[in-house]
Amino acid sequence: MSQYTHVLAAVDLTEEAQQVARRAAALAQASNAKLSLVHVVEPLTFAYGGDIPVDLSEIQQQLQQQATQQLQALGDSIQVDEANRHVLTGSAVTEIHDIAEELGADLVVVGSHGRKGLALLLGSTANGVLHGARCDVLAVRVAD
Ligand code: AMP
């Protein structure tokens, strides 16, 4: 099998993000591949819809800034070029698929809790990424 040329690590910026990013970095290094990071900030309106009569745009902007800083720190820790760190807004699965294609990534790395039963039926981000991806997807088992 030919080696990967561009590894994209999708990180949720929780504690497991380090595990996912480090595994992706090790794979990229072993394949001499480019490494990119992506984090998707889901719009607050996804969760609350139009149910709350307040303007959420300022909080959304703060979330975006916070995510950018956190991704910056993660990127620094595994030496990912600034140009290869992406903070996006939207639905996590859709945005991960789109950027993977846009970047020409041939491997997407995600974390997986290996959930079973109902959680699996309802689907997780890792599950969603796996099912619509046009390239290989590696699910890194992370500790719960
Ligand atoms: P989850 O299915 O939400 O438990 O997340 C599993 C994995 O999906 C995480 O370890 C990340 O690799 C990826 N993921 C989840 N949420 C996001 C997000 N907002 N942005 C980027 N990747 C994410």
Short mmCIF file of C-alpha atoms and ligand atoms in Angstrom, two decimals:
data_model
loop_
_atom_site.label_atom_id
_atom_site.label_comp_id
_atom_site.label_asym_id
_atom_site.label_seq_id
_atom_site.Cartn_x
_atom_site.Cartn_y
_atom_site.Cartn_z
CA MET A 1 0.00 0.00 0.00
CA SER A 2 1.25 3.46 -0.82
CA GLN A 3 1.88 5.82 2.07
CA TYR A 4 -0.46 8.57 3.20
CA THR A 5 0.40 12.03 1.95
CA HIS A 6 -1.91 14.23 4.01
CA VAL A 7 -3.25 13.30 7.44
CA LEU A 8 -6.11 15.34 8.89
CA ALA A 9 -6.72 15.05 12.64
CA ALA A 10 -10.21 16.07 13.75
CA VAL A 11 -10.05 17.23 17.35
CA ASP A 12 -12.83 18.09 19.76
CA LEU A 13 -10.49 20.02 22.10
CA THR A 14 -11.40 17.88 25.10
CA GLU A 15 -8.73 15.88 26.92
CA GLU A 16 -8.88 13.20 24.23
CA ALA A 17 -7.75 15.66 21.58
CA GLN A 18 -4.12 15.20 22.67
CA GLN A 19 -4.34 11.45 22.13
CA VAL A 20 -5.90 11.86 18.70
CA ALA A 21 -3.48 14.57 17.63
CA ARG A 22 -0.42 12.68 18.83
CA ARG A 23 -1.43 9.52 17.02
CA ALA A 24 -2.06 11.50 13.85
CA ALA A 25 1.30 13.24 14.22
CA ALA A 26 3.11 9.93 14.65
CA LEU A 27 1.40 8.51 11.55
CA ALA A 28 2.14 11.60 9.51
CA GLN A 29 5.77 11.50 10.56
CA ALA A 30 6.10 7.81 9.73
CA SER A 31 4.63 8.44 6.26
CA ASN A 32 6.42 11.73 5.75
CA ALA A 33 2.96 13.19 5.22
CA LYS A 34 1.57 16.66 5.75
CA LEU A 35 -0.44 17.05 8.96
CA SER A 36 -3.49 19.29 9.41
CA LEU A 37 -5.77 19.85 12.37
CA VAL A 38 -9.44 20.73 12.30
CA HIS A 39 -11.86 21.72 15.00
CA VAL A 40 -15.49 22.54 14.28
CA VAL A 41 -17.44 24.92 16.47
CA GLU A 42 -21.08 23.99 16.25
CA PRO A 43 -23.40 27.02 16.14
CA LEU A 44 -25.32 27.58 19.37
CA THR A 45 -28.45 27.84 17.28
CA PHE A 46 -28.03 24.11 16.49
CA ALA A 47 -28.65 23.35 20.14
CA TYR A 48 -31.12 26.08 21.00
CA GLY A 49 -32.72 26.91 17.66
CA GLY A 50 -34.79 30.04 17.83
CA ASP A 51 -36.08 29.09 21.26
CA ILE A 52 -34.06 31.67 23.19
CA PRO A 53 -34.97 35.29 22.57
CA VAL A 54 -31.36 36.53 22.94
CA ASP A 55 -28.61 37.35 20.51
CA LEU A 56 -26.12 34.49 20.68
CA SER A 57 -23.66 35.96 18.20
CA GLU A 58 -21.33 37.43 20.83
CA ILE A 59 -21.11 34.15 22.75
CA GLN A 60 -20.59 32.34 19.46
CA GLN A 61 -17.71 34.65 18.65
CA GLN A 62 -16.16 34.01 22.06
CA LEU A 63 -16.44 30.27 21.53
CA GLN A 64 -14.73 30.68 18.19
CA GLN A 65 -11.88 32.67 19.73
CA GLN A 66 -11.48 30.19 22.55
CA ALA A 67 -11.37 27.29 20.09
CA THR A 68 -8.77 29.11 17.99
CA GLN A 69 -6.54 29.61 21.04
CA GLN A 70 -6.91 26.00 22.13
CA LEU A 71 -6.15 24.70 18.65
CA GLN A 72 -3.15 27.02 18.57
CA ALA A 73 -1.79 25.45 21.75
CA LEU A 74 -2.44 21.94 20.49
CA GLY A 75 -0.85 22.75 17.13
CA ASP A 76 2.22 24.18 18.87
CA SER A 77 2.57 21.08 21.03
CA ILE A 78 2.81 18.78 18.01
CA GLN A 79 4.42 21.29 15.63
CA VAL A 80 1.65 21.73 13.10
CA ASP A 81 2.15 24.79 10.89
CA GLU A 82 -0.28 27.61 11.62
CA ALA A 83 -1.58 27.48 8.07
CA ASN A 84 -2.61 23.88 8.66
CA ARG A 85 -4.82 24.57 11.69
CA HIS A 86 -8.48 25.03 10.81
CA VAL A 87 -11.27 26.26 13.04
CA LEU A 88 -14.60 25.97 11.23
CA THR A 89 -18.22 26.60 12.08
CA GLY A 90 -21.07 24.26 11.28
CA SER A 91 -21.99 20.65 11.69
CA ALA A 92 -18.87 18.72 12.78
CA VAL A 93 -19.34 15.74 10.47
CA THR A 94 -20.17 17.81 7.38
CA GLU A 95 -17.34 20.27 7.95
CA ILE A 96 -14.81 17.47 8.53
CA HIS A 97 -15.85 15.76 5.30
CA ASP A 98 -15.71 19.00 3.35
CA ILE A 99 -12.31 20.11 4.58
CA ALA A 100 -10.84 16.64 4.13
CA GLU A 101 -11.84 16.85 0.49
CA GLU A 102 -10.78 20.45 0.09
CA LEU A 103 -7.33 19.70 1.50
CA GLY A 104 -6.98 16.44 -0.40
CA ALA A 105 -6.45 14.54 2.85
CA ASP A 106 -6.10 10.80 2.35
CA LEU A 107 -6.46 9.89 6.02
CA VAL A 108 -8.75 11.41 8.63
CA VAL A 109 -7.99 10.57 12.26
CA VAL A 110 -10.75 10.77 14.86
CA GLY A 111 -11.16 9.63 18.44
CA SER A 112 -13.54 6.84 19.35
CA HIS A 113 -14.92 5.76 22.66
CA GLY A 114 -16.03 2.46 21.22
CA ARG A 115 -19.53 3.07 22.47
CA LYS A 116 -22.11 0.39 22.04
CA GLY A 117 -25.89 0.11 22.08
CA LEU A 118 -27.97 3.23 22.04
CA ALA A 119 -25.08 5.62 21.65
CA LEU A 120 -24.00 3.70 18.58
CA LEU A 121 -27.52 3.74 17.17
CA LEU A 122 -27.78 7.46 17.69
CA GLY A 123 -24.39 7.83 16.09
CA SER A 124 -21.29 9.66 17.16
CA THR A 125 -19.08 12.11 15.33
CA ALA A 126 -16.55 9.36 14.65
CA ASN A 127 -19.31 7.21 13.20
CA GLY A 128 -20.57 10.02 11.01
CA VAL A 129 -17.10 10.84 9.73
CA LEU A 130 -16.44 7.19 8.91
CA HIS A 131 -19.64 6.74 6.98
CA GLY A 132 -19.47 9.67 4.60
CA ALA A 133 -15.73 9.92 4.12
CA ARG A 134 -14.17 9.67 0.69
CA CYS A 135 -10.82 8.64 2.16
CA ASP A 136 -9.53 6.33 4.88
CA VAL A 137 -10.58 7.05 8.45
CA LEU A 138 -8.68 5.92 11.51
CA ALA A 139 -10.60 5.76 14.78
CA VAL A 140 -8.18 6.08 17.66
CA ARG A 141 -9.55 4.39 20.74
CA VAL A 142 -9.52 6.92 23.53
CA ALA A 143 -10.03 6.31 27.22
CA ASP A 144 -13.43 7.37 28.56
P1 AMP B 1 -17.69 12.13 19.73
O1 AMP B 1 -18.33 11.24 18.72
O2 AMP B 1 -18.34 13.47 19.86
O3 AMP B 1 -17.45 11.45 21.03
O4 AMP B 1 -16.24 12.50 19.17
C1 AMP B 1 -15.38 11.52 18.68
C2 AMP B 1 -14.28 12.18 17.88
O5 AMP B 1 -14.86 12.94 16.83
C3 AMP B 1 -13.37 13.15 18.63
O6 AMP B 1 -12.31 12.51 19.31
C4 AMP B 1 -12.84 13.96 17.46
O7 AMP B 1 -11.86 13.21 16.74
C5 AMP B 1 -14.07 14.09 16.57
N1 AMP B 1 -14.85 15.29 16.91
C6 AMP B 1 -15.92 15.39 17.72
N2 AMP B 1 -16.37 16.65 17.78
C7 AMP B 1 -15.55 17.38 16.98
C8 AMP B 1 -15.49 18.76 16.61
N3 AMP B 1 -16.35 19.64 17.09
N4 AMP B 1 -14.51 19.16 15.77
C9 AMP B 1 -13.63 18.25 15.27
N5 AMP B 1 -13.64 16.94 15.58
C10 AMP B 1 -14.59 16.51 16.42
#
